[in-house]
Amino acid sequence: MHVSAIPAFDDNYIWAIQPYDGADAIIVDPGDDQPVRQWLRHHDVEISAILITHHHWDHTQGLLPLLKDYPVTVYGPHTDTIEGVTNPVGHGERFSLSGDIPFTVFATPGHTLDHICFYTPGHVFVGDTLFSAGCGRMFEGSPEQFYESLQCLAELPDMTSVYCAHEYTEANVKFALAAEPSNETLRQYAQQVRALREHGLKTLPSTIGIEKAINPFLRAKGSEHFAELRRWKDQF
């Protein structure tokens, strides 16, 4: 399976999933249709399906324009706020795309109440729930919900690649170092991240194993600890 990052806006990544090189692509969270169209033309492929993690505009704004030219199946959360979703899905539901790519849906409320993640063995597309060394802002959910959502993702195999929707890693690492200054694995990770960004390279995907070792939000000791970290990060 091939997964490509399509940069959008200042720091978004729209992910393109192909079962093999040259195949039509499953597009994840098309906040802007123009970068997607450019990527499709460059690779001479079309869209086979679209996945939506939550309702925020920078994940959905390109959906309707793309559907005008690519009337494909759209999987997304059960909500009335996303126009264009044809197949609403909830926690534990499963479906297959592009012939034989199986997906399992995880409900991950916290950043928003409708947030879902899409898991296929070896890969998880997490939208704004989990970032490398961080997590999304808590706009709609409760600390208890967000903590449980992150713990759900932490149960995936350590080698699972984590595809976040934003390039926030460098800023997140600065906070993580403040929260866990004695975490030697985190300190080494920070050096790797700095080197990548100095060369204009992306820091994603991460893995579940890496995040369990360096992400203070994934390592929080309960929802109260998570809430304290989230408040601190909001003011950091």
Coordinates of N, CA and C in Angstrom, one line a residue:
M1 N 0.8 -1.2 0.0 CA 0.0 0.0 0.0 C 0.9 1.2 0.0
H2 N 0.5 2.2 -0.8 CA 1.3 3.5 -0.9 C 0.4 4.6 -0.3
V3 N 1.0 5.4 0.6 CA 0.4 6.5 1.2 C 1.2 7.8 0.9
S4 N 0.6 8.8 0.3 CA 1.3 10.0 -0.1 C 0.7 11.2 0.6
A5 N 1.5 12.1 1.0 CA 1.1 13.4 1.6 C 0.8 14.4 0.6
I6 N -0.3 15.1 0.6 CA -0.6 16.2 -0.3 C -0.7 17.4 0.6
P7 N 0.3 18.3 0.6 CA 0.3 19.5 1.5 C -0.8 20.4 1.1
A8 N -1.4 21.1 2.1 CA -2.5 22.0 1.8 C -2.5 23.1 2.9
F9 N -2.9 24.3 2.5 CA -2.9 25.4 3.5 C -1.5 25.6 4.0
D10 N -1.4 26.0 5.3 CA -0.1 26.3 5.9 C 0.6 25.0 6.4
D11 N -0.2 24.1 6.9 CA 0.4 22.9 7.6 C -0.5 21.7 7.5
N12 N -1.5 21.7 6.7 CA -2.3 20.5 6.6 C -1.7 19.4 5.7
Y13 N -2.0 18.2 5.9 CA -1.7 17.1 5.0 C -3.0 16.4 4.7
I14 N -3.3 16.3 3.4 CA -4.3 15.5 2.8 C -3.7 14.2 2.4
W15 N -4.2 13.1 2.9 CA -3.5 11.8 2.6 C -4.1 11.1 1.4
A16 N -3.3 10.5 0.5 CA -3.8 9.8 -0.6 C -3.3 8.3 -0.5
I17 N -4.2 7.4 -0.5 CA -4.0 6.0 -0.2 C -4.1 5.2 -1.5
Q18 N -3.1 4.5 -2.0 CA -3.2 3.7 -3.2 C -2.9 2.2 -2.8
P19 N -3.7 1.3 -3.2 CA -3.4 -0.1 -3.0 C -2.1 -0.6 -3.6
Y20 N -1.7 0.1 -4.7 CA -0.4 -0.2 -5.4 C -0.1 1.0 -6.2
D21 N 1.1 1.2 -6.6 CA 1.6 2.3 -7.4 C 0.8 2.4 -8.7
G22 N 0.3 3.6 -9.0 CA -0.5 3.8 -10.2 C -2.0 3.6 -10.1
A23 N -2.4 3.1 -8.9 CA -3.9 2.8 -8.7 C -4.6 4.1 -8.4
D24 N -5.9 4.1 -8.6 CA -6.7 5.3 -8.2 C -6.6 5.4 -6.6
A25 N -6.8 6.6 -6.1 CA -6.5 6.9 -4.7 C -7.7 7.1 -3.9
I26 N -7.6 6.7 -2.6 CA -8.6 7.0 -1.6 C -8.0 8.3 -0.9
I27 N -8.8 9.4 -0.9 CA -8.4 10.7 -0.4 C -9.0 10.9 1.0
V28 N -8.1 11.3 1.9 CA -8.5 11.5 3.3 C -8.5 13.0 3.7
D29 N -9.6 13.5 4.1 CA -9.8 14.8 4.6 C -9.4 15.9 3.6
P30 N -10.1 16.0 2.4 CA -9.7 17.0 1.4 C -10.2 18.4 1.8
G31 N -9.4 19.1 2.6 CA -9.8 20.4 2.9 C -9.7 21.4 1.8
D32 N -9.0 21.1 0.8 CA -8.8 22.0 -0.4 C -8.8 21.1 -1.6
D33 N -9.6 21.3 -2.6 CA -9.6 20.5 -3.8 C -8.5 20.7 -4.7
Q34 N -7.9 21.9 -4.8 CA -6.9 22.2 -5.8 C -5.6 21.4 -5.6
P35 N -5.0 21.3 -4.4 CA -3.8 20.4 -4.3 C -4.1 19.0 -4.7
V36 N -5.3 18.5 -4.4 CA -5.7 17.1 -4.7 C -5.7 17.0 -6.2
R37 N -6.4 17.9 -6.9 CA -6.4 17.8 -8.4 C -5.0 17.8 -9.0
Q38 N -4.2 18.7 -8.5 CA -2.8 18.7 -9.0 C -2.1 17.4 -8.8
W39 N -2.3 16.8 -7.6 CA -1.6 15.5 -7.3 C -2.2 14.4 -8.2
L40 N -3.5 14.4 -8.5 CA -4.1 13.4 -9.3 C -3.6 13.6 -10.8
R41 N -3.5 14.8 -11.2 CA -3.0 15.0 -12.6 C -1.5 14.6 -12.7
H42 N -0.7 14.9 -11.7 CA 0.7 14.5 -11.7 C 0.9 13.0 -11.8
H43 N 0.0 12.3 -11.1 CA 0.2 10.8 -11.0 C -0.7 10.1 -12.0
D44 N -1.5 10.9 -12.7 CA -2.4 10.3 -13.8 C -3.3 9.2 -13.2
V45 N -4.0 9.6 -12.1 CA -4.9 8.7 -11.4 C -6.2 9.5 -11.1
E46 N -7.2 8.7 -10.6 CA -8.5 9.3 -10.2 C -8.7 9.0 -8.8
I47 N -9.9 9.4 -8.3 CA -10.3 9.1 -6.9 C -11.2 7.9 -6.8
S48 N -10.9 7.0 -5.9 CA -11.7 5.8 -5.8 C -12.7 5.9 -4.6
A49 N -12.4 6.7 -3.6 CA -13.3 6.9 -2.5 C -12.7 8.1 -1.6
I50 N -13.5 8.6 -0.7 CA -13.0 9.7 0.2 C -13.4 9.3 1.6
L51 N -12.4 9.6 2.5 CA -12.7 9.4 4.0 C -12.6 10.8 4.7
I52 N -13.6 11.0 5.6 CA -13.6 12.3 6.3 C -13.6 11.9 7.8
T53 N -12.7 12.6 8.5 CA -12.6 12.3 10.0 C -13.5 13.2 10.9
H54 N -13.7 14.4 10.5 CA -14.6 15.3 11.3 C -15.0 16.5 10.5
H55 N -15.8 17.4 11.0 CA -16.5 18.4 10.3 C -15.7 19.7 10.0
H56 N -14.6 19.9 10.6 CA -13.9 21.2 10.5 C -13.6 21.5 9.0
W57 N -13.7 22.8 8.7 CA -13.6 23.2 7.3 C -12.3 22.8 6.6
D58 N -11.2 22.8 7.3 CA -9.9 22.5 6.7 C -9.7 21.0 6.4
H59 N -10.8 20.2 6.7 CA -10.8 18.8 6.4 C -11.9 18.5 5.4
T60 N -12.8 19.4 5.1 CA -14.0 19.1 4.3 C -14.3 20.1 3.2
Q61 N -13.6 21.2 3.2 CA -14.0 22.3 2.2 C -13.8 21.9 0.8
G62 N -12.9 21.0 0.5 CA -12.7 20.5 -0.9 C -13.6 19.4 -1.3
L63 N -14.4 18.9 -0.4 CA -15.2 17.7 -0.7 C -16.2 17.9 -1.8
L64 N -17.1 18.8 -1.7 CA -18.1 19.0 -2.7 C -17.6 19.4 -4.1
P65 N -16.5 20.3 -4.1 CA -15.9 20.5 -5.5 C -15.4 19.2 -6.1
L66 N -14.8 18.4 -5.3 CA -14.2 17.1 -5.9 C -15.3 16.2 -6.3
L67 N -16.4 16.2 -5.6 CA -17.5 15.3 -5.9 C -18.2 15.6 -7.2
K68 N -18.1 16.9 -7.6 CA -18.6 17.3 -8.9 C -17.9 16.6 -10.1
D69 N -16.7 16.3 -9.9 CA -15.9 15.6 -11.0 C -15.6 14.2 -10.7
Y70 N -15.7 13.8 -9.4 CA -15.4 12.4 -9.0 C -16.5 12.0 -8.0
P71 N -17.7 11.5 -8.6 CA -18.8 11.2 -7.7 C -18.6 9.8 -7.1
V72 N -17.8 9.8 -6.1 CA -17.4 8.6 -5.4 C -18.1 8.4 -4.1
T73 N -17.9 7.2 -3.4 CA -18.4 7.0 -2.1 C -17.6 7.8 -1.1
V74 N -18.3 8.4 -0.1 CA -17.7 9.2 0.9 C -18.0 8.6 2.3
Y75 N -17.0 8.1 3.0 CA -17.2 7.6 4.4 C -16.9 8.7 5.4
G76 N -17.8 9.0 6.3 CA -17.5 10.0 7.3 C -18.4 9.8 8.6
P77 N -18.3 10.6 9.6 CA -19.1 10.4 10.8 C -20.6 10.7 10.6
H78 N -21.3 10.2 11.6 CA -22.8 10.4 11.6 C -23.0 11.9 12.1
T79 N -23.2 12.8 11.2 CA -23.4 14.2 11.6 C -24.2 14.9 10.5
D80 N -24.9 15.9 10.8 CA -25.6 16.7 9.8 C -24.8 17.9 9.3
T81 N -23.6 18.0 9.8 CA -22.7 19.2 9.5 C -21.8 19.0 8.3
I82 N -21.8 17.8 7.7 CA -20.9 17.5 6.6 C -21.7 17.1 5.4
E83 N -21.8 18.0 4.4 CA -22.6 17.8 3.2 C -21.7 17.0 2.3
G84 N -22.2 15.9 1.8 CA -21.5 15.1 0.8 C -21.1 13.7 1.3
V85 N -21.3 13.4 2.6 CA -21.0 12.0 3.1 C -22.1 11.1 2.6
T86 N -21.8 10.0 2.0 CA -22.8 9.1 1.5 C -22.9 7.9 2.4
N87 N -21.9 7.5 3.1 CA -21.9 6.4 3.9 C -21.4 6.7 5.4
P88 N -22.4 7.2 6.2 CA -22.0 7.5 7.6 C -21.6 6.2 8.3
V89 N -20.5 6.3 9.1 CA -20.0 5.1 9.8 C -19.7 5.5 11.3
G90 N -19.8 4.5 12.1 CA -19.6 4.7 13.5 C -18.6 3.7 14.1
H91 N -18.4 3.8 15.4 CA -17.3 3.0 16.1 C -17.5 1.5 15.8
G92 N -16.5 0.8 15.4 CA -16.5 -0.6 15.2 C -16.9 -1.1 13.9
E93 N -17.5 -0.2 13.0 CA -17.9 -0.6 11.7 C -16.7 -0.9 10.8
R94 N -16.9 -1.8 9.9 CA -15.9 -2.2 9.0 C -16.3 -2.1 7.5
F95 N -15.4 -1.8 6.6 CA -15.7 -1.8 5.2 C -14.4 -2.0 4.5
S96 N -14.5 -2.4 3.2 CA -13.3 -2.6 2.4 C -13.4 -1.6 1.2
L97 N -12.2 -1.1 0.7 CA -12.1 -0.2 -0.4 C -11.0 -0.7 -1.4
S98 N -11.1 -0.3 -2.6 CA -10.1 -0.6 -3.6 C -9.9 -2.1 -3.7
G99 N -11.0 -2.9 -3.6 CA -10.9 -4.3 -3.7 C -10.6 -5.0 -2.4
D100 N -9.5 -4.7 -1.7 CA -9.2 -5.6 -0.6 C -8.5 -4.8 0.5
I101 N -8.7 -3.5 0.7 CA -8.1 -2.8 1.8 C -9.2 -2.6 2.9
P102 N -9.1 -3.4 4.0 CA -10.1 -3.4 5.0 C -9.9 -2.2 6.0
F103 N -11.0 -1.5 6.3 CA -10.9 -0.4 7.3 C -11.8 -0.7 8.4
T104 N -11.3 -0.3 9.6 CA -12.1 -0.3 10.8 C -12.3 1.1 11.4
V105 N -13.4 1.5 11.8 CA -13.7 2.8 12.3 C -13.6 2.9 13.8
F106 N -12.9 3.9 14.3 CA -12.9 4.1 15.7 C -13.5 5.5 16.0
A107 N -14.5 5.5 16.9 CA -15.0 6.8 17.4 C -14.0 7.4 18.3
T108 N -13.5 8.7 18.1 CA -12.5 9.3 18.9 C -12.9 10.7 19.3
P109 N -14.0 10.9 20.0 CA -14.4 12.2 20.4 C -13.4 12.9 21.3
G110 N -13.4 14.2 21.2 CA -12.5 15.0 22.1 C -12.2 16.3 21.4
H111 N -11.5 16.2 20.2 CA -11.3 17.4 19.4 C -12.6 18.0 18.9
T112 N -13.4 17.1 18.4 CA -14.8 17.3 18.1 C -15.6 16.1 18.6
L113 N -16.9 16.3 18.7 CA -17.7 15.1 19.2 C -17.9 14.1 18.0
D114 N -17.8 14.5 16.8 CA -18.1 13.6 15.7 C -16.8 12.9 15.2
H115 N -15.7 13.2 15.8 CA -14.4 12.7 15.2 C -14.3 11.2 15.2
I116 N -13.9 10.7 14.0 CA -13.6 9.3 13.8 C -12.2 9.1 13.2
C117 N -11.6 7.9 13.4 CA -10.4 7.5 12.8 C -10.5 6.3 12.0
F118 N -9.7 6.1 11.0 CA -9.8 5.0 10.1 C -8.5 4.2 10.2
Y119 N -8.7 2.9 10.5 CA -7.6 2.0 10.7 C -7.6 0.9 9.7
T120 N -6.5 0.6 9.1 CA -6.3 -0.5 8.2 C -5.0 -1.1 8.7
P121 N -4.8 -2.4 8.8 CA -3.6 -3.0 9.4 C -2.3 -2.3 8.9
G122 N -1.6 -1.8 9.9 CA -0.3 -1.1 9.6 C -0.4 0.4 9.5
H123 N -1.7 0.9 9.4 CA -1.9 2.3 9.2 C -3.1 2.8 9.9
V124 N -3.0 4.0 10.5 CA -4.2 4.6 11.0 C -4.3 6.1 10.7
F125 N -5.4 6.6 10.2 CA -5.6 8.0 9.8 C -6.4 8.7 10.9
V126 N -5.7 9.6 11.6 CA -6.2 10.1 12.9 C -6.7 11.5 12.8
G127 N -6.7 12.2 11.7 CA -7.2 13.5 11.6 C -6.6 14.4 12.6
D128 N -7.3 15.0 13.5 CA -6.8 15.9 14.5 C -6.9 15.4 15.9
T129 N -7.2 14.1 16.1 CA -7.2 13.5 17.4 C -5.8 13.3 18.0
L130 N -4.9 12.8 17.2 CA -3.5 12.5 17.7 C -2.5 13.2 16.7
F131 N -1.6 14.0 17.3 CA -0.5 14.5 16.5 C 0.8 13.9 17.1
S132 N 1.8 13.9 16.3 CA 3.1 13.4 16.8 C 3.5 14.4 18.0
A133 N 3.7 13.8 19.2 CA 4.1 14.5 20.4 C 3.0 15.4 20.9
G134 N 1.8 15.2 20.4 CA 0.7 16.1 20.8 C -0.7 15.5 20.5
C135 N -1.7 16.3 20.7 CA -3.1 15.9 20.3 C -3.8 17.2 19.9
G136 N -5.0 17.1 19.4 CA -5.8 18.2 19.0 C -6.3 19.0 20.2
R137 N -6.7 20.3 19.9 CA -7.4 21.1 20.9 C -8.7 20.4 21.2
M138 N -9.1 20.6 22.4 CA -10.4 20.0 22.9 C -11.5 21.0 22.7
F139 N -12.1 21.1 21.5 CA -13.1 22.1 21.2 C -14.5 21.7 21.7
E140 N -14.8 20.4 21.6 CA -16.2 19.9 21.9 C -16.3 18.8 22.9
G141 N -15.3 18.0 23.0 CA -15.4 16.9 23.9 C -15.0 17.2 25.3
S142 N -15.0 16.2 26.2 CA -14.6 16.3 27.6 C -13.2 15.7 27.7
P143 N -12.5 16.0 28.8 CA -11.2 15.4 29.0 C -11.3 13.8 29.1
E144 N -12.4 13.4 29.7 CA -12.6 11.9 29.8 C -12.8 11.3 28.5
Q145 N -13.5 11.9 27.6 CA -13.7 11.4 26.2 C -12.4 11.4 25.5
F146 N -11.7 12.5 25.5 CA -10.5 12.6 24.8 C -9.4 11.6 25.3
Y147 N -9.3 11.5 26.6 CA -8.4 10.5 27.1 C -8.7 9.1 26.7
E148 N -9.9 8.7 26.7 CA -10.3 7.4 26.3 C -10.1 7.2 24.8
S149 N -10.3 8.3 24.0 CA -10.0 8.2 22.5 C -8.5 7.9 22.3
L150 N -7.7 8.6 23.0 CA -6.2 8.4 22.8 C -5.8 7.0 23.3
Q151 N -6.4 6.5 24.4 CA -6.1 5.2 24.9 C -6.6 4.1 23.9
C152 N -7.6 4.4 23.2 CA -8.1 3.5 22.1 C -7.1 3.3 21.1
L153 N -6.5 4.4 20.6 CA -5.5 4.4 19.6 C -4.2 3.8 20.1
A154 N -3.9 4.0 21.4 CA -2.7 3.4 22.0 C -2.7 1.9 22.0
E155 N -3.9 1.3 21.9 CA -4.0 -0.2 21.9 C -3.7 -0.8 20.6
L156 N -3.5 0.0 19.5 CA -3.1 -0.5 18.2 C -1.7 -1.0 18.3
P157 N -1.3 -1.9 17.4 CA 0.1 -2.4 17.4 C 1.1 -1.3 17.2
D158 N 2.2 -1.5 17.9 CA 3.2 -0.4 18.0 C 3.8 0.0 16.6
M159 N 3.8 -0.9 15.7 CA 4.3 -0.6 14.4 C 3.3 0.1 13.4
T160 N 2.1 0.4 13.9 CA 1.1 1.1 13.1 C 1.6 2.5 12.8
S161 N 1.6 2.8 11.5 CA 2.0 4.2 11.1 C 0.8 5.1 11.4
V162 N 1.1 6.3 11.9 CA 0.1 7.3 12.3 C 0.2 8.4 11.4
Y163 N -1.0 8.6 10.7 CA -1.1 9.7 9.7 C -1.9 10.8 10.3
C164 N -1.3 11.9 10.8 CA -2.0 13.0 11.3 C -2.3 14.0 10.2
A165 N -3.1 15.0 10.5 CA -3.6 15.9 9.5 C -2.8 17.2 9.5
H166 N -1.9 17.4 10.4 CA -1.1 18.7 10.5 C 0.3 18.4 10.8
E167 N 1.2 19.3 10.2 CA 2.6 19.3 10.5 C 2.8 20.2 11.8
Y168 N 2.5 19.6 12.9 CA 2.7 20.3 14.2 C 3.8 19.8 15.1
T169 N 4.6 18.8 14.5 CA 5.5 18.1 15.4 C 6.5 18.9 16.1
E170 N 7.1 19.9 15.4 CA 8.2 20.6 16.0 C 7.7 21.4 17.2
A171 N 6.6 22.1 17.0 CA 6.0 22.9 18.1 C 5.6 21.9 19.3
N172 N 5.0 20.8 18.9 CA 4.5 19.8 19.9 C 5.7 19.3 20.8
V173 N 6.8 19.1 20.1 CA 8.0 18.5 20.8 C 8.5 19.5 21.8
K174 N 8.4 20.8 21.5 CA 8.9 21.8 22.5 C 8.1 21.7 23.8
F175 N 6.7 21.5 23.6 CA 5.9 21.4 24.8 C 6.2 20.0 25.5
A176 N 6.3 19.0 24.7 CA 6.6 17.7 25.3 C 7.8 17.7 26.2
L177 N 8.9 18.4 25.7 CA 10.1 18.5 26.5 C 9.9 19.2 27.8
A178 N 9.0 20.2 27.7 CA 8.7 20.9 29.0 C 8.0 20.0 30.0
A179 N 7.1 19.2 29.4 CA 6.3 18.3 30.3 C 7.1 17.1 30.8
E180 N 8.1 16.6 29.9 CA 8.9 15.4 30.3 C 10.4 15.7 30.0
P181 N 11.0 16.6 30.7 CA 12.4 17.0 30.4 C 13.4 15.9 30.5
S182 N 13.1 14.8 31.3 CA 14.0 13.8 31.5 C 13.8 12.6 30.6
N183 N 12.9 12.7 29.6 CA 12.6 11.6 28.7 C 13.7 11.6 27.6
E184 N 14.6 10.7 27.7 CA 15.7 10.7 26.8 C 15.3 10.3 25.3
T185 N 14.3 9.4 25.2 CA 13.8 9.0 23.9 C 13.2 10.2 23.2
L186 N 12.5 11.1 24.0 CA 11.9 12.3 23.5 C 13.0 13.3 23.0
R187 N 14.0 13.4 23.8 CA 15.1 14.3 23.4 C 15.8 13.9 22.1
Q188 N 16.0 12.6 21.9 CA 16.5 12.1 20.7 C 15.6 12.3 19.5
Y189 N 14.3 12.1 19.8 CA 13.3 12.4 18.8 C 13.2 13.8 18.4
A190 N 13.4 14.7 19.3 CA 13.4 16.2 19.1 C 14.5 16.5 18.1
Q191 N 15.7 15.9 18.2 CA 16.8 16.1 17.3 C 16.5 15.7 15.9
Q192 N 15.8 14.5 15.8 CA 15.4 14.0 14.5 C 14.4 15.0 13.8
V193 N 13.5 15.4 14.6 CA 12.4 16.3 14.1 C 13.1 17.6 13.6
R194 N 14.0 18.2 14.4 CA 14.6 19.4 14.1 C 15.4 19.3 12.7
A195 N 16.1 18.2 12.6 CA 16.9 18.0 11.4 C 15.9 17.9 10.1
L196 N 14.8 17.2 10.3 CA 13.9 17.0 9.2 C 13.3 18.4 8.8
R197 N 12.9 19.2 9.7 CA 12.3 20.4 9.4 C 13.3 21.5 8.9
E198 N 14.5 21.4 9.3 CA 15.5 22.3 8.7 C 15.7 22.0 7.3
H199 N 15.4 20.8 6.8 CA 15.6 20.5 5.4 C 14.2 20.5 4.7
G200 N 13.2 21.0 5.3 CA 11.9 21.2 4.7 C 11.2 19.8 4.5
L201 N 11.5 18.8 5.3 CA 10.9 17.5 5.2 C 9.8 17.3 6.2
K202 N 8.9 16.5 5.8 CA 7.8 16.2 6.8 C 8.2 15.2 7.9
T203 N 7.6 15.3 9.0 CA 7.9 14.5 10.2 C 7.0 13.3 10.3
L204 N 6.0 13.2 9.4 CA 5.0 12.1 9.4 C 5.2 11.2 8.3
P205 N 4.7 9.9 8.5 CA 3.9 9.4 9.6 C 4.9 9.1 10.8
S206 N 4.3 9.1 12.0 CA 4.9 8.6 13.2 C 4.4 7.1 13.3
T207 N 4.7 6.5 14.5 CA 4.1 5.2 14.8 C 3.5 5.2 16.1
I208 N 2.6 4.3 16.4 CA 2.0 4.2 17.7 C 3.1 3.9 18.8
G209 N 4.1 3.1 18.4 CA 5.2 2.8 19.4 C 5.9 4.1 19.7
I210 N 6.3 4.9 18.7 CA 7.0 6.1 19.0 C 6.2 7.0 19.9
E211 N 4.9 7.2 19.6 CA 4.0 8.1 20.3 C 3.9 7.6 21.8
K212 N 3.8 6.3 22.0 CA 3.7 5.8 23.4 C 5.0 6.1 24.2
A213 N 6.1 6.3 23.5 CA 7.3 6.6 24.2 C 7.6 8.1 24.4
I214 N 7.0 9.0 23.5 CA 7.4 10.4 23.5 C 6.2 11.4 23.7
N215 N 5.0 10.9 23.5 CA 3.8 11.8 23.5 C 3.2 12.0 24.9
P216 N 3.3 13.1 25.6 CA 2.8 13.3 27.0 C 1.3 13.0 27.1
F217 N 0.6 13.3 26.0 CA -0.9 13.1 26.1 C -1.3 11.7 26.0
L218 N -0.5 10.9 25.2 CA -0.7 9.5 25.2 C -0.2 8.8 26.4
R219 N 0.7 9.4 27.1 CA 1.3 8.8 28.3 C 0.6 9.4 29.6
A220 N -0.4 10.2 29.5 CA -1.1 10.8 30.7 C -1.6 9.7 31.6
K221 N -1.5 9.9 32.9 CA -2.0 8.9 33.9 C -3.4 9.3 34.3
G222 N -4.3 9.0 33.4 CA -5.7 9.3 33.7 C -6.2 10.6 33.0
S223 N -7.6 10.7 33.0 CA -8.2 11.9 32.4 C -7.9 13.2 33.1
E224 N -7.7 13.2 34.4 CA -7.4 14.4 35.1 C -6.0 14.9 34.7
H225 N -5.0 14.0 34.6 CA -3.7 14.4 34.2 C -3.7 14.9 32.8
F226 N -4.5 14.2 31.9 CA -4.7 14.7 30.5 C -5.2 16.1 30.5
A227 N -6.2 16.4 31.3 CA -6.8 17.7 31.3 C -5.8 18.8 31.7
E228 N -5.0 18.4 32.7 CA -4.0 19.4 33.1 C -3.0 19.7 32.0
L229 N -2.6 18.6 31.3 CA -1.6 18.8 30.2 C -2.3 19.6 29.1
R230 N -3.5 19.4 28.8 CA -4.2 20.1 27.7 C -4.4 21.6 28.0
R231 N -4.7 21.9 29.3 CA -4.8 23.3 29.7 C -3.4 24.0 29.6
W232 N -2.4 23.3 30.0 CA -1.0 23.8 30.0 C -0.6 24.1 28.5
K233 N -0.9 23.1 27.7 CA -0.5 23.3 26.2 C -1.3 24.4 25.6
D234 N -2.5 24.6 26.0 CA -3.3 25.7 25.4 C -2.7 27.1 25.7
Q235 N -2.0 27.2 26.8 CA -1.4 28.4 27.2 C 0.1 28.5 26.9
F236 N 0.7 27.4 26.4 CA 2.1 27.3 26.3 C 2.7 28.2 25.2

